[in-house]
CSV table of C-alpha atoms in Angstrom, one decimal:
chain,number,residue,atom,x,y,z
A,23,MET,CA,89.9,113.0,90.7
A,24,ALA,CA,88.9,116.5,89.9
A,25,ASP,CA,87.5,115.7,86.5
A,26,VAL,CA,85.1,113.2,87.9
A,27,ALA,CA,82.7,115.7,89.3
A,28,THR,CA,82.1,117.3,85.9
A,29,LYS,CA,82.1,114.1,83.9
A,30,GLU,CA,78.8,112.3,83.3
A,31,ARG,CA,79.1,108.7,84.1
A,32,ARG,CA,76.4,106.2,83.1
A,33,ILE,CA,76.0,103.6,85.9
A,34,LEU,CA,73.9,100.5,85.1
A,35,VAL,CA,72.7,98.5,88.1
A,36,ALA,CA,71.0,95.2,87.3
A,37,VAL,CA,68.3,94.7,89.9
A,38,ASP,CA,66.1,91.7,90.7
A,39,GLU,CA,63.8,90.5,93.4
A,40,GLY,CA,66.6,89.2,95.6
A,41,GLU,CA,68.3,90.8,98.6
A,42,GLU,CA,71.6,90.5,96.9
A,43,SER,CA,70.8,92.9,94.1
A,44,ALA,CA,69.4,95.4,96.7
A,45,HIS,CA,72.7,95.1,98.5
A,46,ALA,CA,74.6,95.7,95.3
A,47,LEU,CA,72.6,98.8,94.6
A,48,SER,CA,73.0,100.0,98.1
A,49,TRP,CA,76.8,99.5,97.9
A,50,CYS,CA,76.9,101.3,94.6
A,51,ILE,CA,75.0,104.3,96.0
A,52,LYS,CA,77.4,104.5,99.0
A,53,ASN,CA,80.7,103.7,97.2
A,54,VAL,CA,80.5,104.5,93.5
A,55,ILE,CA,78.1,107.4,93.0
A,56,MET,CA,79.8,110.7,93.7
A,57,GLN,CA,78.3,113.6,95.4
A,58,ASN,CA,77.6,116.6,93.2
A,59,SER,CA,78.3,114.5,90.1
A,60,LYS,CA,76.5,114.3,86.9
A,61,ASP,CA,76.1,110.6,87.1
A,62,THR,CA,73.1,108.9,85.6
A,63,LEU,CA,71.9,105.7,87.3
A,64,PHE,CA,70.0,103.2,85.3
A,65,LEU,CA,68.0,100.6,87.2
A,66,LEU,CA,67.5,97.6,84.9
A,67,TYR,CA,65.2,94.6,85.6
A,68,ALA,CA,65.2,91.7,83.2
A,69,LYS,CA,61.7,90.2,83.1
A,70,PRO,CA,61.7,86.4,82.4
A,71,PRO,CA,60.7,85.7,78.8
A,72,ARG,CA,57.4,84.0,78.4
A,73,ALA,CA,59.0,80.8,77.0
A,74,VAL,CA,60.7,80.2,80.4
A,75,TYR,CA,57.7,80.0,82.5
A,76,THR,CA,55.6,78.3,79.8
A,77,ALA,CA,58.3,75.6,79.8
A,78,LEU,CA,58.2,75.5,83.6
A,79,ASP,CA,54.5,75.1,84.2
A,80,GLY,CA,54.8,71.4,83.4
A,81,THR,CA,51.6,71.1,81.3
A,82,GLY,CA,53.7,70.1,78.3
A,83,GLU,CA,51.5,71.5,75.5
A,84,ARG,CA,53.6,69.9,72.8
A,85,GLU,CA,53.7,66.4,74.2
A,86,ASP,CA,50.2,66.3,75.6
A,87,PRO,CA,47.9,68.5,73.3
A,88,SER,CA,44.8,67.1,74.9
A,89,GLY,CA,46.1,67.8,78.4
A,90,TYR,CA,45.5,70.5,81.0
A,91,LEU,CA,43.3,73.3,79.6
A,92,PHE,CA,44.5,75.8,82.2
A,93,SER,CA,47.9,76.0,80.6
A,94,SER,CA,47.0,79.3,79.0
A,95,ASP,CA,45.5,80.5,82.3
A,96,ILE,CA,48.8,79.7,84.0
A,97,THR,CA,50.6,81.6,81.3
A,98,ALA,CA,48.4,84.6,81.8
A,99,ALA,CA,48.7,84.4,85.6
A,100,MET,CA,52.5,84.2,85.2
A,101,GLU,CA,52.5,87.1,82.9
A,102,SER,CA,50.6,89.2,85.4
A,103,TYR,CA,52.8,87.9,88.2
A,104,THR,CA,56.0,88.8,86.5
A,105,ASN,CA,54.7,92.3,85.7
A,106,ASP,CA,53.9,92.8,89.4
A,107,VAL,CA,57.3,91.5,90.3
A,108,ALA,CA,58.9,93.9,87.8
A,109,ASP,CA,56.9,96.9,89.2
A,110,CYS,CA,57.8,95.9,92.8
A,111,VAL,CA,61.5,95.4,92.1
A,112,ILE,CA,61.7,98.8,90.2
A,113,GLU,CA,59.8,100.6,92.9
A,114,LYS,CA,62.0,99.2,95.6
A,115,ALA,CA,65.1,100.2,93.7
A,116,LYS,CA,63.8,103.7,93.1
A,117,ARG,CA,63.0,104.2,96.8
A,118,MET,CA,66.6,103.3,97.6
A,119,CYS,CA,67.7,106.1,95.3
A,120,LYS,CA,65.4,108.7,96.7
A,121,ASP,CA,68.2,110.6,98.4
A,122,LEU,CA,70.3,111.0,95.3
A,123,HIS,CA,69.2,114.5,94.5
A,124,ASP,CA,72.1,115.3,92.1
A,125,VAL,CA,71.9,112.0,90.2
A,126,LYS,CA,69.5,111.3,87.4
A,127,VAL,CA,67.8,108.0,88.0
A,128,GLU,CA,66.2,106.1,85.1
A,129,THR,CA,64.5,102.7,85.0
A,130,ARG,CA,64.4,100.0,82.3
A,131,VAL,CA,62.4,96.8,82.2
A,132,GLU,CA,63.3,94.4,79.4
A,133,ASN,CA,62.1,91.0,78.5
A,134,GLY,CA,64.6,88.2,78.1
A,135,ASP,CA,67.3,86.1,79.6
A,136,PRO,CA,69.1,88.4,82.1
A,137,ARG,CA,72.4,87.5,80.6
A,138,ASP,CA,71.4,88.8,77.2
A,139,VAL,CA,69.4,91.7,78.5
A,140,ILE,CA,72.1,93.0,80.8
A,141,CYS,CA,74.9,92.7,78.1
A,142,GLN,CA,72.7,94.3,75.5
A,143,MET,CA,71.7,97.2,77.7
A,144,VAL,CA,75.3,97.9,78.7
A,145,GLU,CA,76.0,98.4,75.0
A,146,LYS,CA,72.8,100.2,74.2
A,147,LEU,CA,73.0,102.7,77.1
A,148,GLY,CA,76.8,103.1,76.7
A,149,ALA,CA,77.2,102.3,80.4
A,150,ASP,CA,80.5,103.2,82.0
A,151,VAL,CA,80.2,100.6,84.7
A,152,LEU,CA,77.8,97.6,85.3
A,153,VAL,CA,76.9,96.8,88.9
A,154,MET,CA,75.2,93.5,89.9
A,155,GLY,CA,74.9,90.9,92.5
A,156,SER,CA,76.8,87.6,92.1
A,157,HIS,CA,73.9,85.2,92.3
A,158,GLY,CA,72.1,83.4,89.5
A,159,TYR,CA,69.7,86.3,89.3
A,160,GLY,CA,66.5,85.9,91.3
A,161,LEU,CA,63.4,83.8,91.1
A,162,ILE,CA,64.0,81.8,88.0
A,163,LYS,CA,67.7,81.6,88.3
A,164,ARG,CA,67.7,77.8,88.2
A,165,ALA,CA,66.2,78.0,84.7
A,166,PHE,CA,69.5,79.4,83.5
A,167,LEU,CA,72.8,77.6,83.5
A,168,GLY,CA,75.8,79.2,85.1
A,169,SER,CA,76.2,82.5,86.8
A,170,VAL,CA,74.8,85.6,85.2
A,171,SER,CA,77.4,87.8,86.8
A,172,ASN,CA,80.2,85.6,85.5
A,173,HIS,CA,78.8,85.6,82.0
A,174,CYS,CA,78.4,89.4,82.0
A,175,ALA,CA,81.9,90.0,83.4
A,176,GLN,CA,83.3,88.0,80.6
A,177,THR,CA,81.1,89.6,77.9
A,178,VAL,CA,80.7,93.3,78.5
A,179,LYS,CA,83.4,95.8,77.6
A,180,CYS,CA,83.0,98.1,80.5
A,181,PRO,CA,84.1,97.6,84.1
A,182,VAL,CA,81.9,95.2,86.1
A,183,LEU,CA,81.3,95.5,89.8
A,184,ILE,CA,80.1,92.3,91.4
A,185,VAL,CA,78.7,92.7,94.9
A,186,LYS,CA,77.9,89.7,97.1
A,187,LYS,CA,75.3,89.5,99.7
A,188,PRO,CA,77.0,90.0,103.2
A,189,LYS,CA,77.9,87.0,105.1
A,190,THR,CA,75.2,87.5,107.8
A,191,ASN,CA,72.6,86.1,105.4
A,192,ALA,CA,72.2,82.4,105.6
A,193,GLU,CA,71.6,82.0,101.9
A,194,ASN,CA,75.0,83.5,101.0
A,195,LYS,CA,77.4,81.0,99.5
B,12,MET,CA,76.3,109.2,100.8
B,13,ALA,CA,77.2,111.4,103.7
B,14,ASP,CA,78.7,108.7,105.8
B,15,VAL,CA,81.2,107.7,103.1
B,16,ALA,CA,83.5,110.6,103.7
B,17,THR,CA,84.0,109.6,107.3
B,18,LYS,CA,84.2,105.9,106.8
B,19,GLU,CA,87.5,104.3,106.2
B,20,ARG,CA,87.3,102.0,103.2
B,21,ARG,CA,90.1,99.5,102.4
B,22,ILE,CA,90.5,99.2,98.7
B,23,LEU,CA,92.7,96.5,97.3
B,24,VAL,CA,94.0,96.8,93.8
B,25,ALA,CA,95.8,93.8,92.3
B,26,VAL,CA,98.5,95.2,90.0
B,27,ASP,CA,100.7,93.4,87.5
B,28,GLU,CA,103.1,94.3,84.6
B,29,GLY,CA,100.2,94.5,82.1
B,30,GLU,CA,98.5,97.6,80.8
B,31,GLU,CA,95.1,96.3,81.9
B,32,SER,CA,95.9,96.4,85.6
B,33,ALA,CA,97.3,100.0,85.2
B,34,HIS,CA,94.0,100.8,83.5
B,35,ALA,CA,92.1,99.2,86.4
B,36,LEU,CA,94.0,101.2,88.9
B,37,SER,CA,93.5,104.4,87.0
B,38,TRP,CA,89.7,103.7,86.7
B,39,CYS,CA,89.6,103.0,90.4
B,40,ILE,CA,91.4,106.2,91.3
B,41,LYS,CA,88.9,108.2,89.1
B,42,ASN,CA,85.7,106.4,90.0
B,43,VAL,CA,85.9,104.6,93.3
B,44,ILE,CA,88.2,106.6,95.6
B,45,MET,CA,86.4,109.6,97.1
B,46,GLN,CA,87.9,113.0,97.7
B,47,ASN,CA,88.5,113.9,101.3
B,48,SER,CA,87.9,110.3,102.3
B,49,LYS,CA,89.7,108.1,104.7
B,50,ASP,CA,90.2,105.4,102.2
B,51,THR,CA,93.3,103.2,102.3
B,52,LEU,CA,94.5,102.0,99.0
B,53,PHE,CA,96.5,98.7,98.9
B,54,LEU,CA,98.5,98.0,95.8
B,55,LEU,CA,99.2,94.2,95.7
B,56,TYR,CA,101.5,92.5,93.4
B,57,ALA,CA,101.7,88.7,93.3
B,58,LYS,CA,105.2,87.5,92.4
B,59,PRO,CA,105.3,84.2,90.6
B,60,PRO,CA,106.4,81.4,93.0
B,61,ARG,CA,109.8,79.9,92.3
B,62,ALA,CA,108.3,76.5,91.3
B,63,VAL,CA,106.6,78.1,88.3
B,64,TYR,CA,109.6,79.4,86.5
B,65,THR,CA,111.7,76.4,87.6
B,66,ALA,CA,109.2,74.2,85.9
B,67,LEU,CA,109.1,76.5,82.9
B,68,ASP,CA,112.9,76.7,82.3
B,69,GLY,CA,112.7,73.3,80.6
B,70,THR,CA,115.9,71.8,82.1
B,71,GLY,CA,113.9,69.2,84.0
B,72,GLU,CA,116.2,68.5,86.9
B,73,ARG,CA,114.2,65.6,88.2
B,74,GLU,CA,114.2,63.7,84.9
B,75,ASP,CA,117.7,64.6,83.8
B,76,PRO,CA,119.9,65.0,86.8
B,77,SER,CA,123.1,65.0,84.6
B,78,GLY,CA,121.6,67.6,82.3
B,79,TYR,CA,122.1,71.3,82.0
B,80,LEU,CA,124.2,72.7,84.8
B,81,PHE,CA,122.9,76.3,84.3
B,82,SER,CA,119.5,75.4,85.7
B,83,SER,CA,120.3,77.0,89.0
B,84,ASP,CA,121.7,80.0,87.2
B,85,ILE,CA,118.4,80.4,85.3
B,86,THR,CA,116.5,80.1,88.6
B,87,ALA,CA,118.7,82.8,90.1
B,88,ALA,CA,118.3,85.0,87.1
B,89,MET,CA,114.6,84.5,87.1
B,90,GLU,CA,114.5,85.3,90.8
B,91,SER,CA,116.4,88.5,90.2
B,92,TYR,CA,114.2,89.3,87.2
B,93,THR,CA,110.9,88.8,89.1
B,94,ASN,CA,112.2,91.0,91.9
B,95,ASP,CA,112.9,93.7,89.3
B,96,VAL,CA,109.5,93.3,87.8
B,97,ALA,CA,107.9,93.5,91.2
B,98,ASP,CA,109.8,96.7,92.0
B,99,CYS,CA,108.9,98.2,88.6
B,100,VAL,CA,105.2,97.3,88.9
B,101,ILE,CA,104.9,98.7,92.4
B,102,GLU,CA,106.8,101.9,91.6
B,103,LYS,CA,104.6,102.5,88.5
B,104,ALA,CA,101.4,101.9,90.5
B,105,LYS,CA,102.6,104.2,93.3
B,106,ARG,CA,103.4,107.0,90.7
B,107,MET,CA,99.8,106.7,89.5
B,108,CYS,CA,98.6,107.4,93.1
B,109,LYS,CA,100.8,110.4,93.7
B,110,ASP,CA,98.0,112.9,93.5
B,111,LEU,CA,95.9,111.1,96.1
B,112,HIS,CA,96.9,113.3,99.0
B,113,ASP,CA,94.0,112.3,101.3
B,114,VAL,CA,94.3,108.6,100.7
B,115,LYS,CA,96.8,106.4,102.4
B,116,VAL,CA,98.6,104.2,99.9
B,117,GLU,CA,100.2,101.0,101.0
B,118,THR,CA,102.0,98.4,98.9
B,119,ARG,CA,102.3,94.6,99.3
B,120,VAL,CA,104.3,92.1,97.3
B,121,GLU,CA,103.5,88.4,98.0
B,122,ASN,CA,104.8,85.2,96.5
B,123,GLY,CA,102.4,82.8,95.0
B,124,ASP,CA,99.8,82.0,92.5
B,125,PRO,CA,97.9,85.3,92.0
B,126,ARG,CA,94.6,83.6,92.5
B,127,ASP,CA,95.6,82.5,96.0
B,128,VAL,CA,97.6,85.6,96.9
B,129,ILE,CA,94.7,87.9,95.9
B,130,CYS,CA,92.0,86.0,97.7
B,131,GLN,CA,94.2,85.6,100.8
B,132,MET,CA,95.1,89.2,101.0
B,133,VAL,CA,91.5,90.3,100.6
B,134,GLU,CA,90.8,88.3,103.7
B,135,LYS,CA,93.9,89.3,105.6
B,136,LEU,CA,93.6,93.0,104.9
B,137,GLY,CA,89.9,93.1,105.4
B,138,ALA,CA,89.4,94.7,102.0
B,139,ASP,CA,86.0,96.4,101.4
B,140,VAL,CA,86.5,96.0,97.6
B,141,LEU,CA,88.9,94.2,95.3
B,142,VAL,CA,89.8,95.9,92.0
B,143,MET,CA,91.5,94.1,89.2
B,144,GLY,CA,91.9,93.7,85.4
B,145,SER,CA,90.1,90.8,83.7
B,146,HIS,CA,93.1,89.2,82.0
B,147,GLY,CA,95.0,86.1,83.0
B,148,TYR,CA,97.3,88.2,85.1
B,149,GLY,CA,100.4,89.3,83.3
B,150,LEU,CA,103.6,87.7,82.2
B,151,ILE,CA,103.2,84.1,83.3
B,152,LYS,CA,99.5,84.0,82.9
B,153,ARG,CA,99.6,81.0,80.6
B,154,ALA,CA,101.1,79.0,83.4
B,155,PHE,CA,97.8,79.3,85.3
B,156,LEU,CA,94.6,77.8,84.1
B,157,GLY,CA,91.5,79.9,83.8
B,158,SER,CA,90.9,83.6,84.5
B,159,VAL,CA,92.3,85.0,87.8
B,160,SER,CA,89.5,87.6,88.0
B,161,ASN,CA,86.9,85.0,87.5
B,162,HIS,CA,88.3,82.8,90.3
B,163,CYS,CA,88.6,85.8,92.6
B,164,ALA,CA,85.1,87.0,91.9
B,165,GLN,CA,83.8,83.6,92.8
B,166,THR,CA,85.9,83.2,95.9
B,167,VAL,CA,86.2,86.5,97.8
B,168,LYS,CA,83.4,87.7,100.0
B,169,CYS,CA,83.8,91.5,99.3
B,170,PRO,CA,82.6,93.3,96.1
B,171,VAL,CA,84.9,92.8,93.1
B,172,LEU,CA,85.4,95.4,90.4
B,173,ILE,CA,86.7,93.9,87.2
B,174,VAL,CA,88.1,96.5,84.8
B,175,LYS,CA,88.9,95.6,81.2
B,176,LYS,CA,91.4,97.2,79.0
B,177,PRO,CA,89.8,99.8,76.7
B,178,LYS,CA,88.9,98.7,73.2
B,179,THR,CA,91.6,100.8,71.5
B,180,ASN,CA,94.2,98.2,72.5
B,181,ALA,CA,94.6,95.5,69.8
B,182,GLU,CA,95.2,92.9,72.4
B,183,ASN,CA,91.8,93.4,74.0
B,184,LYS,CA,89.4,90.5,73.6
């Protein structure tokens, strides 16, 4: 264990607007990050790509070109909303890390399907471990098929730590 | 992080005869187990149930009762072999933990499908985290459908750390 304190580890935590990812980060801070280490903690939020909420707003531009004119307003509102969510998620995650004086904390916000974003960023940042919740990844999770954590665990090369929300929460499955 | 040193964590590592599980244990020792902690490390090996290698020996007792008389010999030999493998796996895992002076190391060998054994033991031992490789779990992995780690990640309530074999090994996928 002696070499750990002097080794810089790059720990990537995928955060979202859900309680589960906050719990995953909290668990990581308490159980993975070492005191007096040279760890770098990356907080990553995957912002939904525009295509997803354009498809979800239901105005169907392609099939009904004469239809609802506020489609672009909705898109703009959603863009603004997702930016606010991203800021909020990242700020909350940073606050949770405020007592990590020895550990470098960096944040990343990337557009795209969380599955792709997370796997790409693990590679790009050279992460030594990926930490994430087990849920379908937040607000728009139903827009994506399958479990994000499952996909990432199968895809990335580094160790993956999947942290579930504690039982006390009714939403936990 | 201060409370970690005084908190007893129960860390369950599923070991098998493969290199990947040895790597998972090694990663866990270096990255999860804390110095001067009150952690307890459980090394768990799931021994294949007799039914599996009886079915695999191909003598088909049910369909060919007059057939090969050495079926029971094969079963006995396999039983002895799996016991030897279990001893060997557990001894190797214990050797890897020999420098963990502060940490209590306990071993468990249980009969059964690794998926069931691991999930049951997480529950029974009240594990705070499950650590395992990502492969199909060793020698008889092809007898089981699907990935053991995937099943366990979906089933157990505690955090699951899935550690893959490093890239340098040709077998890595």
